[in-house]
């Protein structure tokens, strides 16, 4: 019984200490949960400093699996905040200018998160005998995939800019000469082929959320789309 009582006391002490240290993260995490992608990089140094402090002085939370778990949660929240700004229906409706800005903001945000983490790793390796040696893949696997997904969608937008002027409501250039009609028809045919190819990135061909990095079929669908794009070029 005494051994059980001691285990309960130790468990209670550990829980109290963990709660005390995790409370430091409450305010910056609330900021992160309300931030837009351009606002996120300014929040990261504070968040990482608190995680570094927990790693350095906490008795019970300074374990690799717990700290890497915290960092993964931060990665997931950053993905969530970025996903909230991207409207796939706008992209496929041809509203590419605003979509391209948002996609680039998400790409920059994801890359800045990785840079901020790597900077913290370097600081710890210089200033402490307990550096972070977590495999980066365990923390950044999903956010790297999300950044790549945004890069893919940026290519879709660029394709719409290049091949789908009429679809996007833009006036076709005027061609002179005896072959004007032939040139215009050729451009219309290219656009029709592009839009047919684009439709294969939409429902029912794509029956999953494109922004979900856990969806395994996207690389195949996007690869086929890119191959068709090369044929049009």
Coordinates of C-alpha atoms in Angstrom, one line a residue:
X1 CA 0.0 0.0 0.0
X2 CA 2.8 2.4 0.9
X3 CA 4.4 1.8 -2.5
X4 CA 1.1 2.5 -4.2
X5 CA 0.7 5.7 -2.1
X6 CA 4.2 6.8 -3.1
X7 CA 3.4 6.2 -6.8
X8 CA 0.3 8.3 -6.5
X9 CA 2.2 11.1 -4.8
X10 CA 4.9 11.1 -7.4
X11 CA 2.3 11.0 -10.2
X12 CA 0.5 14.0 -8.7
X13 CA 3.8 15.9 -8.3
X14 CA 4.7 15.2 -11.9
X15 CA 1.3 16.3 -13.2
X16 CA 1.5 19.6 -11.2
X17 CA 4.9 20.4 -12.5
X18 CA 4.0 19.6 -16.1
X19 CA 0.9 21.8 -15.8
X20 CA 3.0 24.6 -14.4
X21 CA 5.4 24.5 -17.3
X22 CA 2.8 23.9 -20.0
X23 CA 0.9 27.0 -18.8
X24 CA 3.8 29.1 -20.1
X25 CA 2.7 27.9 -23.6
X26 CA -0.9 28.9 -23.2
X27 CA -0.8 32.5 -24.3
X28 CA 1.5 32.0 -27.4
X29 CA -0.5 28.9 -28.4
X30 CA -3.7 31.0 -28.2
X31 CA -2.0 33.6 -30.5
X32 CA -1.0 30.8 -32.9
X33 CA -4.5 29.4 -33.0
X34 CA -5.9 32.8 -34.1
X35 CA -3.1 33.9 -36.4
X36 CA -3.0 34.1 -40.2
X37 CA 0.0 32.6 -42.0
X38 CA 1.8 36.0 -42.4
X39 CA 1.4 36.6 -38.6
X40 CA 2.7 33.2 -37.5
X41 CA 6.5 33.7 -38.0
X42 CA 6.5 36.5 -35.4
X43 CA 4.9 34.1 -32.8
X44 CA 7.4 31.3 -33.3
X45 CA 10.4 32.6 -31.4
X46 CA 8.4 33.1 -28.2
X47 CA 6.9 29.6 -28.5
X48 CA 10.2 27.9 -29.2
X49 CA 11.9 29.8 -26.3
X50 CA 9.3 28.4 -23.9
X51 CA 9.7 24.9 -25.3
X52 CA 13.4 25.3 -24.9
X53 CA 13.0 26.4 -21.3
X54 CA 10.8 23.4 -20.5
X55 CA 13.4 21.2 -22.0
X56 CA 16.1 22.8 -20.0
X57 CA 14.6 23.0 -16.5
X58 CA 11.6 20.8 -16.2
X59 CA 12.2 17.7 -14.1
X60 CA 9.5 15.5 -15.8
X61 CA 8.8 17.0 -19.2
X62 CA 12.4 17.1 -20.5
X63 CA 12.0 13.9 -22.4
X64 CA 12.6 13.6 -26.1
X65 CA 9.2 12.0 -26.9
X66 CA 7.3 14.7 -25.0
X67 CA 9.2 17.7 -26.5
X68 CA 9.0 16.3 -30.0
X69 CA 5.3 15.6 -29.4
X70 CA 4.9 19.3 -28.5
X71 CA 6.7 20.4 -31.6
X72 CA 4.6 18.1 -33.8
X73 CA 1.4 19.7 -32.3
X74 CA 2.8 23.1 -33.2
X75 CA 3.4 21.8 -36.8
X76 CA -0.1 20.5 -37.0
X77 CA -1.6 23.8 -35.7
X78 CA 0.4 25.8 -38.3
X79 CA -0.9 23.5 -41.1
X80 CA -4.5 24.0 -39.7
X81 CA -4.1 27.8 -39.8
X82 CA -2.8 27.7 -43.3
X83 CA -5.5 25.4 -44.5
X84 CA -8.1 27.8 -43.2
X85 CA -6.9 30.5 -45.7
X86 CA -7.0 28.4 -48.8
X87 CA -10.2 28.2 -50.8
X88 CA -9.9 25.4 -53.3
X89 CA -13.2 26.4 -55.0
X90 CA -11.6 29.8 -55.8
X91 CA -8.6 28.1 -57.4
X92 CA -10.7 25.8 -59.6
X93 CA -13.1 28.7 -60.5
X94 CA -10.1 30.5 -61.9
X95 CA -9.7 33.2 -59.2
X96 CA -6.0 32.6 -59.1
X97 CA -4.4 36.0 -58.2
X98 CA -5.6 36.1 -54.6
X99 CA -5.2 32.3 -54.3
X100 CA -1.6 32.5 -55.4
X101 CA -0.8 35.2 -52.8
X102 CA -2.4 33.0 -50.0
X103 CA -0.5 29.8 -51.2
X104 CA 2.8 31.7 -51.2
X105 CA 2.1 33.0 -47.7
X106 CA 1.5 29.4 -46.6
X107 CA 4.7 28.2 -48.2
X108 CA 6.7 31.0 -46.6
X109 CA 5.1 30.2 -43.2
X110 CA 5.9 26.5 -43.3
X111 CA 9.5 27.2 -44.4
X112 CA 9.9 29.9 -41.7
X113 CA 8.7 27.4 -39.0
X114 CA 11.4 25.0 -40.1
X115 CA 14.1 27.7 -40.1
X116 CA 13.0 28.9 -36.6
X117 CA 13.3 25.3 -35.3
X118 CA 16.7 24.8 -36.9
X119 CA 17.9 28.1 -35.3
X120 CA 16.8 26.9 -31.9
X121 CA 18.6 23.6 -32.5
X122 CA 21.8 25.5 -33.2
X123 CA 21.4 27.6 -30.1
X124 CA 20.9 24.6 -27.9
X125 CA 23.9 22.8 -29.4
X126 CA 26.1 25.7 -28.6
X127 CA 24.8 26.6 -25.1
X128 CA 23.8 23.4 -23.5
X129 CA 25.0 19.8 -23.0
X130 CA 21.5 18.6 -23.9
X131 CA 20.9 19.5 -27.5
X132 CA 17.9 18.6 -29.5
X133 CA 18.7 15.5 -31.5
X134 CA 15.1 14.7 -32.6
X135 CA 14.8 13.4 -36.2
X136 CA 13.5 16.3 -38.2
X137 CA 11.2 14.0 -40.1
X138 CA 9.3 13.2 -36.9
X139 CA 8.4 16.9 -36.6
X140 CA 8.3 18.2 -40.1
X141 CA 7.1 15.3 -42.2
X142 CA 3.6 16.6 -42.5
X143 CA 4.4 20.3 -42.8
X144 CA 7.0 19.5 -45.5
X145 CA 4.2 17.6 -47.4
X146 CA 1.8 20.5 -46.9
X147 CA 4.3 23.0 -48.2
X148 CA 4.8 20.8 -51.3
X149 CA 1.0 20.5 -51.7
X150 CA 0.8 24.4 -51.7
X151 CA 3.6 24.4 -54.3
X152 CA 1.6 22.0 -56.5
X153 CA -1.5 24.2 -56.2
X154 CA 0.6 27.2 -57.1
X155 CA 1.5 25.4 -60.4
X156 CA -2.2 24.7 -61.0
X157 CA -2.8 28.5 -60.6
X158 CA 0.0 29.3 -63.0
X159 CA -1.4 26.8 -65.5
X160 CA -4.8 28.6 -65.3
X161 CA -3.0 31.9 -65.9
X162 CA -1.2 30.5 -68.9
X163 CA -3.8 28.4 -70.6
X164 CA -7.3 29.5 -69.4
X165 CA -7.7 33.2 -70.2
X166 CA -11.2 32.8 -71.6
X167 CA -12.3 30.6 -68.7
X168 CA -11.1 33.3 -66.3
X169 CA -13.0 36.0 -68.1
X170 CA -10.1 37.7 -69.7
X171 CA -10.2 39.0 -73.3
X172 CA -8.3 36.9 -75.9
X173 CA -5.5 38.8 -77.7
X174 CA -6.5 40.0 -81.2
X175 CA -4.6 38.3 -84.1
X176 CA -4.3 39.8 -87.5
X177 CA -3.5 38.3 -90.9
X178 CA -5.0 35.4 -92.8
X179 CA -4.4 32.9 -90.1
X180 CA -6.0 34.8 -87.3
X181 CA -9.0 32.5 -87.0
X182 CA -6.8 29.4 -87.1
X183 CA -4.6 30.7 -84.3
X184 CA -7.6 31.6 -82.2
X185 CA -9.1 28.2 -82.7
X186 CA -5.8 26.6 -81.7
X187 CA -5.7 28.6 -78.5
X188 CA -9.3 27.7 -77.7
X189 CA -8.4 24.0 -78.3
X190 CA -5.4 24.3 -75.9
X191 CA -7.6 25.9 -73.3
X192 CA -10.3 23.2 -73.7
X193 CA -7.7 20.5 -73.2
X194 CA -6.2 22.2 -70.2
X195 CA -9.7 22.5 -68.6
X196 CA -10.4 18.9 -69.3
X197 CA -7.1 18.0 -67.6
X198 CA -7.9 20.3 -64.7
X199 CA -11.2 18.6 -64.1
X200 CA -9.3 15.4 -63.2
X201 CA -8.1 17.2 -60.1
X202 CA -11.7 17.7 -59.0
X203 CA -14.6 15.6 -57.7
X204 CA -15.4 12.8 -58.7
X205 CA -11.9 12.0 -59.9
X206 CA -10.4 13.4 -56.7
X207 CA -12.6 12.1 -53.8
X208 CA -10.5 13.5 -51.0
X209 CA -9.5 16.8 -49.5
X210 CA -6.5 18.0 -51.5
X211 CA -5.2 20.0 -48.5
X212 CA -5.1 16.8 -46.3
X213 CA -1.4 15.8 -46.5
X214 CA -2.4 12.3 -45.4
X215 CA -4.3 11.7 -48.6
X216 CA -1.9 9.3 -50.5
X217 CA -3.4 9.7 -54.0
X218 CA -2.5 13.3 -54.7
X219 CA 1.0 12.7 -56.0
X220 CA -0.3 10.4 -58.7
X221 CA -3.2 12.7 -59.7
X222 CA -0.9 15.8 -59.8
X223 CA 1.8 13.9 -61.6
X224 CA -0.7 13.0 -64.4
X225 CA -1.8 16.7 -64.5
X226 CA 1.8 17.9 -64.9
X227 CA 2.5 15.4 -67.7
X228 CA -0.6 16.8 -69.6
X229 CA 0.6 20.3 -68.9
X230 CA 4.0 19.5 -70.6
X231 CA 2.2 18.2 -73.6
X232 CA 0.2 21.5 -73.9
X233 CA 3.4 23.6 -73.6

